[in-house]
Amino acid sequence: MRHRVIHLINPKTHSLTTRPLYLNRALYSPLAGLIAVAGAIPRDRYEVVLTDENIESIDFDLKADLIGISAMTAYVNRGYEIADTFRARGVPVVMGGVHPSFMAQEALKHCDAVVIGEVELVIDKLLDDLERGEMRGTYKSEKLHPMVGLPMPRYDLIKKDRYVNRTFVQTSRGCHQGCTFCCEPLMNGLKFRYRPIDEVMREVDNCDSRMISINDSDFFGTPERPKEVMRALKGRGVHWQAGVTSKLAQDDRMLELAAASGCTLMSIGFESITRATLTSVHKHVNRPETFVSLVEKVHSYGIMVFGLFMFGFDGDDPSVFEETVKFCIDANYDACAFSVLTPYPGTLTWYDMKKANRIVSFDWTKYDQANVVYRPAQMSGDELRLGQEFAYEKFYTPSSIVRRFPVRGKRSRLQWTIYNLFMKKGSATDRKEAIAEPTEAPEVSPMPPVLPLKREWRQAVLEGTGAPGPHPA
Ligand code: B12
């Protein structure tokens, strides 16, 4: 009997992290979501084909029983085009991932069904409906997955030679921070859910890679749990990196264990070097006065610091670019990414800016943190765009690279060079039109998969979506 086929597709985007830049390789694979979806599909019922349009073209003639498309906001328009093409050929399409999860009604104009949030608890119903010819509308689990017994992601489907980092392992979902610009607490909740350590290690041992990225939103979010994970990682011969917050990366015991278990790089969302700005976006965990010593300390354990910064907060004026980049070079960051603040649909930043009528463009393709889609408070859109460009250029000038190169110590010089080369090349741009043209607002309002816990935020979200507010207690 012919196996039924599901074709999973990640649409192309211009992101510097996921387009091939050197030796036909991208710095990161964008496939964490789709290999999790593939893992949840029963192997005895379906064959899965996986296409990452960033590195290969889509075979629109491939005979499939279902197309599954994953999308962040920046590439959802391309996702809609792909969905329209397949549907015109009579193939059913389901979409999922962060943008369709917040904008399900919009996505349903282009596909038959949308999975809101996690797939694992709704996949059976979705496939049963598909087989009955009844797959349509939204699929959303009543509860969040407890993270026990998660299916093994299908690493075998990834084209290994096309990415520097291709293995993303999740040890927890959720985040304790409630940063106003981030989707995570509204996608996965403010509380942590932890995967059993033995299940995480089974994945580590079977992912066919010795270089692992832990893709938790806040790996060091609690003091004890990451230590358990690191103790288990020790001796397994893997190198790993993770996204962590600035606070716990200051804990010596944590850093000691990180180094002993193979950590080579920590990505840290510093966002801004101004305390008032950090407070205004609810990033209370960051204290700029500790940033310099933090970088120094992490280096002393032989671990690189990838600093993530954002420009365009209401507290930012045109001096922010020069000041930030000087700070980053002087503090000896190993690599930095400088993003333009982007009001992703459904975040608090979105509701605040929408209410104040400050969002200019609703062209999702421009929501890539390299275009300006709103009116900044203390500078023009042009100043913001050029400022971001300036920061990248300045941070990755040959003299800055030479000055920051880790001549001494245990940081990996090879990994350091790869990151600096990719970031330098990926951020170089001749974009002239990075200020997005004004467009009409979408007809449908975003609805977060998980409503915020704090009463005033919840109210803001419900008002913004036009949904009735909660009943008074
Ligand atoms: C690790 C990570 C990355 C990694 C890898 C991403 C990946 N998808 O493999 C890298 C470094 C590449 C990355 C890059 C970017 N990222 Co990122 N990233 C994350 C992070 C921290 C975790 C993502 C992850 O691995 N999740 C684990 C998987 C298993 O979960 P998932 O993707 O949600 O998938 C589940 C469901 O959504 C669903 N599902 C997903 N797809 C589909 C498809 C179908 C058909 C179905 C049925 C279901 C389904 O099933 C999955 C299992 O339950 C998230 C925050 C978060 N926690 O989501 C930000 C996040 C997704 N990133 C974000 C952004 C903005 C970016 C960049 C644009 C940043 C930039 N300036 O370059 C780029 C885009 C690059 C690109 N082409 O993808 C935003 C997206 C916001 C938005 N509305 O679009 C997020 C939400 C963070 C935030 N700031 O809010 N990112």
Coordinates of C-alpha atoms and ligand atoms in Angstrom, one line a residue:
M1 CA 0.0 0.0 0.0
R2 CA 1.3 3.5 -0.8
H3 CA 2.2 5.4 2.3
R4 CA 0.4 8.7 2.5
V5 CA 2.8 11.7 2.2
I6 CA 2.9 14.9 4.3
H7 CA 5.1 17.6 2.9
L8 CA 6.3 20.1 5.6
I9 CA 7.7 23.4 4.3
N10 CA 9.6 26.2 5.9
P11 CA 9.2 29.3 3.7
K12 CA 12.1 31.5 2.7
T13 CA 13.0 34.7 4.4
H14 CA 15.9 37.2 4.1
S15 CA 17.0 36.6 7.7
L16 CA 20.8 36.8 8.2
T17 CA 20.7 33.7 10.5
T18 CA 19.0 31.3 8.1
R19 CA 20.3 32.1 4.7
P20 CA 23.3 30.3 3.3
L21 CA 26.3 32.7 3.5
Y22 CA 29.5 30.6 3.4
L23 CA 30.2 27.2 1.9
N24 CA 26.5 27.0 1.0
R25 CA 25.7 26.9 4.7
A26 CA 23.4 29.0 6.9
L27 CA 24.4 29.8 10.5
Y28 CA 21.2 28.2 11.9
S29 CA 18.6 25.8 10.8
P30 CA 15.1 27.2 11.2
L31 CA 13.5 23.8 11.4
A32 CA 13.0 23.2 15.2
G33 CA 9.3 23.5 14.9
L34 CA 8.9 21.4 11.8
I35 CA 11.0 18.5 12.9
A36 CA 8.9 18.4 16.1
V37 CA 5.8 18.3 14.0
A38 CA 7.3 15.5 11.9
G39 CA 8.2 13.6 15.0
A40 CA 4.5 13.8 16.2
I41 CA 3.3 12.3 12.9
P42 CA 2.9 8.5 13.1
R43 CA 5.6 6.9 11.0
D44 CA 3.5 3.8 10.1
R45 CA 0.8 6.0 8.6
Y46 CA 2.7 8.8 6.8
E47 CA 5.9 9.4 5.0
V48 CA 7.2 13.0 5.7
V49 CA 9.1 15.1 3.3
L50 CA 10.8 18.3 4.6
T51 CA 11.7 21.4 2.6
D52 CA 13.5 24.4 3.9
E53 CA 13.0 27.0 1.2
N54 CA 16.0 29.0 2.5
I55 CA 18.4 26.4 1.1
E56 CA 16.4 24.5 -1.6
S57 CA 13.4 25.0 -3.9
I58 CA 9.9 23.6 -3.2
D59 CA 8.8 20.8 -5.5
F60 CA 5.2 21.9 -6.2
D61 CA 4.6 18.7 -8.2
L62 CA 5.4 16.4 -5.4
K63 CA 2.4 14.2 -4.7
A64 CA 1.3 14.9 -1.2
D65 CA -1.8 14.2 0.8
L66 CA -1.2 17.2 3.1
I67 CA 1.0 20.3 3.1
G68 CA 2.1 21.7 6.5
I69 CA 3.7 25.2 6.6
S70 CA 5.4 26.8 9.5
A71 CA 5.7 30.5 9.8
M72 CA 7.1 33.3 11.9
T73 CA 5.7 36.8 11.0
A74 CA 8.5 37.8 8.7
Y75 CA 7.8 34.9 6.3
V76 CA 4.2 34.3 6.7
N77 CA 3.3 36.1 3.5
R78 CA 5.5 33.7 1.5
G79 CA 3.8 30.9 3.5
Y80 CA 0.4 32.2 2.3
E81 CA 1.7 32.2 -1.3
I82 CA 2.8 28.6 -1.0
A83 CA -0.4 27.6 0.6
D84 CA -2.5 29.3 -2.1
T85 CA -0.5 27.5 -4.8
F86 CA -1.0 24.1 -3.3
R87 CA -4.7 24.7 -2.5
A88 CA -5.2 25.8 -6.2
R89 CA -4.0 22.3 -7.0
G90 CA -6.4 20.7 -4.7
V91 CA -4.0 19.7 -1.9
P92 CA -5.2 20.5 1.7
V93 CA -2.9 22.8 3.7
V94 CA -2.4 23.2 7.4
M95 CA -0.4 26.0 8.9
G96 CA 1.2 26.4 12.3
G97 CA 4.0 28.2 14.2
V98 CA 4.1 31.5 15.9
H99 CA 2.3 33.8 13.4
P100 CA -0.6 31.6 12.5
S101 CA -1.0 30.8 16.2
F102 CA -1.6 34.5 16.9
M103 CA -3.4 35.3 13.6
A104 CA -5.4 32.1 13.0
Q105 CA -8.3 33.9 11.3
E106 CA -6.0 35.6 8.9
A107 CA -4.2 32.4 8.0
L108 CA -7.5 30.5 7.4
K109 CA -8.0 32.7 4.4
H110 CA -5.1 30.8 2.8
C111 CA -5.2 27.3 4.3
D112 CA -7.7 24.7 5.4
A113 CA -6.6 24.4 9.0
V114 CA -4.4 26.2 11.6
V115 CA -2.8 24.6 14.6
I116 CA -2.8 27.2 17.4
G117 CA 0.3 26.7 19.7
E118 CA 1.7 23.2 20.3
V119 CA 1.0 20.4 17.9
E120 CA 1.6 17.3 20.0
L121 CA -1.9 17.1 21.7
V122 CA -3.9 17.9 18.5
I123 CA -2.1 15.9 15.8
D124 CA -4.2 12.8 16.1
K125 CA -7.5 14.7 15.7
L126 CA -6.0 16.7 12.8
L127 CA -4.9 13.5 10.9
D128 CA -8.2 11.7 11.7
D129 CA -10.1 14.7 10.3
L130 CA -7.8 14.8 7.3
E131 CA -8.5 11.1 6.5
R132 CA -12.3 11.8 6.7
G133 CA -11.9 14.8 4.5
E134 CA -13.0 17.0 7.3
M135 CA -9.8 18.8 8.3
R136 CA -10.8 22.5 8.7
G137 CA -10.7 25.5 11.1
T138 CA -8.6 25.8 14.1
Y139 CA -7.0 23.1 16.3
K140 CA -6.0 24.0 19.8
S141 CA -5.3 21.9 22.8
E142 CA -7.3 22.7 25.9
K143 CA -4.1 22.3 28.0
L144 CA -0.4 22.8 27.6
H145 CA 1.7 19.6 27.0
P146 CA 3.3 18.4 30.3
M147 CA 6.5 17.7 28.3
V148 CA 6.7 14.2 29.5
G149 CA 6.9 11.7 26.6
L150 CA 7.3 14.2 23.8
P151 CA 8.0 12.5 20.5
M152 CA 11.6 12.5 19.3
P153 CA 12.1 15.3 16.7
R154 CA 13.0 13.9 13.2
Y155 CA 16.6 14.9 12.9
D156 CA 17.0 12.4 10.1
L157 CA 15.0 14.8 7.8
I158 CA 17.5 17.7 8.1
K159 CA 20.0 18.3 5.3
K160 CA 23.1 18.2 7.5
D161 CA 25.6 19.9 5.4
R162 CA 23.6 23.1 4.9
Y163 CA 23.7 24.5 8.4
V164 CA 26.5 25.4 10.9
N165 CA 24.0 24.8 13.8
R166 CA 21.2 22.4 13.0
T167 CA 20.4 20.7 16.3
F168 CA 18.0 22.5 18.6
V169 CA 17.1 20.6 21.8
Q170 CA 14.4 21.8 24.1
T171 CA 14.6 21.1 27.8
S172 CA 11.8 23.4 28.9
R173 CA 9.0 25.5 27.5
G174 CA 7.8 28.8 29.0
C175 CA 9.7 31.9 30.3
H176 CA 9.6 33.8 33.6
Q177 CA 10.2 37.1 32.0
G178 CA 7.3 39.1 30.6
C179 CA 9.2 41.3 28.2
T180 CA 6.7 43.4 26.3
F181 CA 8.2 42.8 22.8
C182 CA 8.4 39.0 23.0
C183 CA 5.9 36.4 22.0
E184 CA 7.2 33.6 24.2
P185 CA 5.0 34.1 27.4
L186 CA 1.9 34.4 25.2
M187 CA 2.8 31.3 23.1
N188 CA 4.1 29.0 25.9
G189 CA 3.0 30.6 29.2
L190 CA 4.9 32.4 32.0
K191 CA 5.5 29.2 34.0
F192 CA 8.2 26.7 33.1
R193 CA 7.4 23.2 32.0
Y194 CA 10.4 20.8 32.2
R195 CA 11.2 17.8 30.2
P196 CA 12.4 14.8 32.2
I197 CA 16.3 14.8 32.0
D198 CA 16.5 11.2 30.7
E199 CA 14.3 12.2 27.8
V200 CA 16.4 15.2 27.0
M201 CA 19.6 13.1 27.1
R202 CA 18.0 10.4 24.9
E203 CA 17.5 13.2 22.3
V204 CA 21.1 14.5 22.8
D205 CA 22.4 11.0 22.2
N206 CA 20.2 10.4 19.2
C207 CA 20.3 13.8 17.4
D208 CA 23.3 12.8 15.2
S209 CA 25.3 15.9 16.1
R210 CA 27.9 16.8 18.7
M211 CA 27.0 20.6 18.5
I212 CA 23.8 21.4 20.2
S213 CA 21.8 24.5 20.7
I214 CA 19.4 24.5 23.6
N215 CA 16.4 26.5 22.3
D216 CA 14.7 27.1 25.6
S217 CA 13.6 30.7 25.9
D218 CA 15.4 31.0 29.2
F219 CA 17.6 28.1 30.0
F220 CA 19.0 29.6 33.2
G221 CA 15.5 30.7 34.3
T222 CA 15.7 28.8 37.6
P223 CA 18.8 28.1 39.7
E224 CA 18.6 24.3 40.1
R225 CA 17.1 22.8 37.0
P226 CA 19.8 23.9 34.5
K227 CA 22.4 22.5 36.8
E228 CA 20.7 19.1 36.6
V229 CA 20.7 19.3 32.8
M230 CA 24.4 20.3 32.8
R231 CA 25.4 17.5 35.1
A232 CA 23.8 15.1 32.8
L233 CA 25.5 16.6 29.7
K234 CA 28.9 16.3 31.3
G235 CA 30.9 13.6 29.9
R236 CA 28.7 13.1 26.8
G237 CA 31.3 14.8 24.5
V238 CA 29.0 17.5 23.2
H239 CA 29.5 21.2 22.7
W240 CA 26.5 23.3 23.4
Q241 CA 25.2 26.8 23.4
A242 CA 22.0 28.3 24.8
G243 CA 20.0 31.4 25.3
V244 CA 20.2 32.6 28.9
T245 CA 19.4 35.7 30.9
S246 CA 22.1 38.0 32.3
K247 CA 21.2 37.3 35.9
L248 CA 22.0 33.7 36.4
A249 CA 24.9 33.8 34.0
Q250 CA 26.6 35.6 36.9
D251 CA 26.3 32.6 39.1
D252 CA 29.8 31.0 39.4
R253 CA 28.6 27.5 40.0
M254 CA 26.4 27.7 37.0
L255 CA 29.2 28.9 34.8
E256 CA 31.6 26.3 36.2
L257 CA 29.2 23.5 35.3
A258 CA 28.4 25.1 31.9
A259 CA 32.1 25.0 31.0
A260 CA 32.6 21.5 32.4
S261 CA 29.7 20.2 30.4
G262 CA 30.8 21.6 27.0
C263 CA 29.2 25.1 26.8
T264 CA 30.9 27.2 24.2
L265 CA 28.5 30.1 23.7
M266 CA 25.8 31.9 25.6
S267 CA 23.3 34.2 23.7
I268 CA 22.0 36.8 26.1
G269 CA 19.3 39.3 25.5
F270 CA 20.9 42.5 26.9
E271 CA 18.5 44.6 24.7
S272 CA 19.7 48.0 26.0
I273 CA 22.4 49.6 28.0
T274 CA 19.9 51.9 29.7
R275 CA 18.2 50.8 32.9
A276 CA 15.1 53.0 32.4
T277 CA 14.5 51.6 29.0
L278 CA 14.9 48.0 30.3
T279 CA 12.4 48.8 33.0
S280 CA 9.9 50.3 30.5
V281 CA 9.9 47.0 28.5
H282 CA 9.6 44.9 31.7
K283 CA 13.1 43.4 31.2
H284 CA 13.7 43.8 35.0
V285 CA 16.3 41.1 35.1
N286 CA 19.0 43.1 33.3
R287 CA 21.2 45.5 35.1
P288 CA 23.5 47.4 32.7
E289 CA 26.0 48.2 35.4
T290 CA 26.8 44.5 35.5
F291 CA 27.1 43.8 31.8
V292 CA 30.9 44.5 31.5
S293 CA 31.8 42.2 34.4
L294 CA 29.4 39.6 33.2
V295 CA 31.1 39.4 29.8
E296 CA 34.5 39.2 31.5
K297 CA 33.3 36.5 33.8
V298 CA 31.8 34.3 31.1
H299 CA 35.0 34.7 29.1
S300 CA 37.0 33.5 32.1
Y301 CA 35.2 30.2 31.8
G302 CA 36.2 29.9 28.1
I303 CA 32.6 30.7 26.9
M304 CA 31.7 33.2 24.3
V305 CA 29.0 35.9 24.7
F306 CA 26.6 36.6 21.8
G307 CA 25.0 39.9 22.8
L308 CA 21.5 40.6 21.5
F309 CA 20.5 44.3 21.5
M310 CA 17.5 46.2 20.2
F311 CA 17.1 49.7 18.9
G312 CA 14.0 51.9 18.7
F313 CA 12.7 51.8 22.2
D314 CA 10.8 54.9 23.3
G315 CA 13.8 55.9 25.5
D316 CA 16.2 55.7 22.6
D317 CA 17.4 58.9 20.9
P318 CA 19.9 59.1 18.0
S319 CA 22.8 58.8 20.4
V320 CA 21.9 55.2 21.3
F321 CA 23.7 53.6 18.3
E322 CA 27.2 55.1 18.9
E323 CA 26.9 54.6 22.6
T324 CA 25.8 51.0 22.4
V325 CA 28.3 49.9 19.8
K326 CA 31.2 51.6 21.6
F327 CA 30.0 49.8 24.8
C328 CA 29.9 46.4 23.0
I329 CA 33.4 46.8 21.5
D330 CA 34.9 48.1 24.8
A331 CA 33.2 45.3 26.7
N332 CA 34.7 42.8 24.3
Y333 CA 31.5 41.0 23.2
D334 CA 32.3 38.1 20.9
A335 CA 29.4 38.7 18.6
C336 CA 26.4 41.0 18.6
A337 CA 23.1 41.2 16.8
F338 CA 21.4 44.6 16.7
S339 CA 17.6 44.4 15.9
V340 CA 15.1 47.0 15.1
L341 CA 12.3 46.9 17.7
T342 CA 9.3 45.2 15.9
P343 CA 5.8 45.1 17.3
Y344 CA 4.9 41.5 16.6
P345 CA 1.2 40.9 16.5
G346 CA -0.2 39.9 19.9
T347 CA 2.6 41.2 22.0
L348 CA 2.1 44.0 24.5
T349 CA 4.3 46.3 22.3
W350 CA 1.8 45.6 19.5
Y351 CA -1.3 46.6 21.6
D352 CA 0.4 49.7 23.0
M353 CA 1.6 50.9 19.6
K354 CA -1.7 50.0 17.9
K355 CA -3.7 51.9 20.4
A356 CA -1.4 55.0 20.0
N357 CA -1.7 54.6 16.2
R358 CA 2.0 54.3 15.8
I359 CA 2.2 51.3 13.6
V360 CA 2.7 52.4 10.0
S361 CA 3.0 49.2 8.1
F362 CA 1.3 45.9 8.5
D363 CA 3.2 44.2 5.7
W364 CA 4.4 41.2 7.6
T365 CA 7.4 40.7 5.3
K366 CA 8.9 43.8 6.9
Y367 CA 8.5 42.4 10.4
D368 CA 12.1 41.0 10.3
Q369 CA 13.8 43.4 12.8
A370 CA 15.7 45.0 9.9
N371 CA 12.9 47.2 8.7
V372 CA 11.1 50.0 10.5
V373 CA 7.3 49.4 10.7
Y374 CA 6.3 52.0 13.3
R375 CA 7.0 55.6 14.3
P376 CA 9.9 55.7 16.8
A377 CA 9.4 58.2 19.7
Q378 CA 12.6 60.2 19.6
M379 CA 14.0 59.8 16.1
S380 CA 12.8 59.4 12.5
G381 CA 12.4 56.0 11.0
D382 CA 15.4 56.8 8.7
E383 CA 17.6 57.5 11.7
L384 CA 16.6 54.2 13.2
R385 CA 17.3 52.2 10.1
L386 CA 20.6 53.9 9.4
G387 CA 21.6 53.7 13.1
Q388 CA 21.1 49.9 13.0
E389 CA 23.3 49.7 9.9
F390 CA 25.9 51.9 11.5
A391 CA 26.0 49.7 14.6
Y392 CA 26.5 46.5 12.6
E393 CA 29.2 48.1 10.4
K394 CA 31.1 49.5 13.3
F395 CA 30.9 46.4 15.4
Y396 CA 32.2 44.2 12.6
T397 CA 34.9 46.5 11.1
P398 CA 38.2 44.7 10.6
S399 CA 39.8 46.8 13.4
S400 CA 37.0 45.8 15.8
I401 CA 37.4 42.2 14.8
V402 CA 41.1 42.2 15.4
R403 CA 40.7 44.0 18.7
R404 CA 38.1 41.6 20.0
F405 CA 39.7 38.4 18.7
P406 CA 40.3 36.0 21.6
V407 CA 44.1 35.6 21.5
R408 CA 44.3 34.3 25.0
G409 CA 42.0 32.1 27.0
K410 CA 39.9 29.0 26.1
R411 CA 37.2 30.5 23.9
S412 CA 37.1 28.6 20.6
R413 CA 38.8 30.7 18.0
L414 CA 37.3 28.8 15.2
Q415 CA 33.7 29.3 16.5
W416 CA 34.5 32.9 17.2
T417 CA 35.7 33.4 13.6
I418 CA 32.7 31.7 12.1
Y419 CA 30.3 33.8 14.1
N420 CA 32.1 37.1 13.2
L421 CA 32.3 36.2 9.5
F422 CA 28.6 35.1 9.3
M423 CA 27.3 38.1 11.2
K424 CA 29.5 40.6 9.3
K425 CA 28.5 39.2 5.9
G426 CA 24.8 38.7 6.8
S427 CA 24.3 42.1 8.3
A428 CA 26.0 44.0 5.3
T429 CA 23.2 45.5 3.3
D430 CA 22.5 47.9 0.5
R431 CA 18.9 48.2 1.5
K432 CA 17.5 51.6 0.5
E433 CA 13.9 51.1 1.5
A434 CA 14.0 49.7 5.0
I435 CA 11.3 52.0 6.2
A436 CA 8.2 50.1 5.3
E437 CA 5.5 51.9 3.3
P438 CA 2.2 52.6 5.1
T439 CA -0.4 49.8 4.6
E440 CA -3.9 49.2 6.0
A441 CA -4.2 47.4 9.3
P442 CA -5.4 43.7 9.0
E443 CA -9.1 43.1 9.3
V444 CA -8.6 40.5 12.1
S445 CA -6.9 41.2 15.5
P446 CA -4.3 39.0 16.9
M447 CA -5.3 36.6 19.7
P448 CA -2.5 35.2 21.8
P449 CA -2.7 31.4 22.3
V450 CA -2.1 31.9 26.1
L451 CA -3.7 35.0 27.7
P452 CA -1.3 37.1 30.0
L453 CA -1.7 36.4 33.7
K454 CA -1.4 40.0 34.9
R455 CA -4.8 41.7 35.1
E456 CA -3.9 44.9 33.3
W457 CA -2.1 43.2 30.5
R458 CA -5.0 40.7 30.0
Q459 CA -7.3 43.7 29.8
A460 CA -5.1 45.4 27.2
V461 CA -5.1 42.2 25.1
L462 CA -8.8 41.7 25.3
E463 CA -9.5 45.3 24.5
G464 CA -7.1 45.1 21.6
T465 CA -8.8 42.1 20.2
G466 CA -12.3 43.4 20.6
A467 CA -13.1 40.4 22.8
P468 CA -15.3 41.0 25.9
G469 CA -13.3 41.6 29.1
P470 CA -13.2 39.1 32.0
H471 CA -16.2 39.2 34.3
P472 CA -15.6 41.3 37.5
A473 CA -14.7 39.0 40.4
Ligands
B12_1 C1 15.4 29.1 18.8 C2 14.8 30.3 18.1 C3 15.3 30.7 16.9 C4 16.4 29.9 16.2 C5 15.8 28.7 15.5 C6 14.4 28.8 15.1 C7 13.7 27.6 14.6 N1 12.4 27.7 14.4 O1 14.3 26.5 14.4 C8 17.0 30.9 15.2 C9 18.3 31.5 15.8 C10 17.2 30.4 13.8 C11 15.9 32.0 15.2 C12 15.9 33.0 14.3 C13 14.9 34.0 14.2 N2 13.9 34.2 15.1 CO1 13.6 33.0 16.6 N3 13.2 32.0 18.2 C14 13.7 31.0 18.7 C15 12.9 30.6 20.0 C16 13.7 31.1 21.2 C17 12.6 29.1 20.1 C18 11.9 28.5 18.8 C19 11.9 27.0 18.9 O2 12.9 26.4 18.7 N4 10.8 26.5 19.4 C20 10.6 25.1 19.6 C21 9.6 24.5 18.6 C22 9.4 23.0 18.9 O3 8.4 25.2 18.9 P1 7.7 26.0 17.7 O4 8.6 26.4 16.7 O5 6.7 26.9 18.3 O6 6.8 24.8 17.1 C23 5.7 24.2 17.8 C24 4.3 24.8 17.4 O7 4.4 26.1 17.1 C25 3.8 24.0 16.3 N5 4.2 24.2 14.9 C26 5.3 25.0 14.4 N6 5.3 25.0 13.1 C27 4.2 24.2 12.7 C28 3.8 23.9 11.4 C29 2.7 23.1 11.3 C30 2.2 22.7 9.9 C31 1.9 22.7 12.4 C32 0.7 21.8 12.3 C33 2.4 23.0 13.7 C34 3.5 23.8 13.8 O8 4.3 22.7 16.6 C35 5.6 22.8 17.2 C36 5.7 21.7 18.3 O9 4.7 21.9 19.3 C37 11.6 31.4 19.8 C38 10.8 31.7 21.0 C39 9.8 30.6 21.2 N7 9.9 30.0 22.3 O10 9.1 30.2 20.3 C40 12.1 32.6 18.9 C41 11.1 33.3 18.0 C42 10.3 32.2 17.3 N8 12.0 33.9 17.0 C43 11.6 35.1 16.6 C44 12.3 35.9 15.7 C45 11.7 37.3 15.5 C46 13.3 35.4 14.9 C47 14.1 36.1 13.8 C48 13.2 36.9 12.8 C49 15.1 37.1 14.5 C50 16.0 37.8 13.5 N9 16.0 39.1 13.6 O11 16.6 37.3 12.7 C51 14.8 35.0 13.1 C52 14.1 34.4 11.9 C53 14.9 33.3 11.2 C54 14.1 32.3 10.5 N10 14.3 32.2 9.2 O12 13.5 31.5 11.0 C55 10.3 35.5 17.3 C56 9.1 35.3 16.3 C57 8.1 36.4 16.5 C58 7.2 36.4 15.3 N11 5.9 36.8 15.6 O13 7.5 36.1 14.2 C59 10.2 34.5 18.5 C60 8.8 34.0 18.9 C61 10.9 35.2 19.7 C62 10.3 36.5 20.1 N12 11.0 37.5 20.0 O14 9.1 36.7 20.3 N13 15.0 31.8 16.2

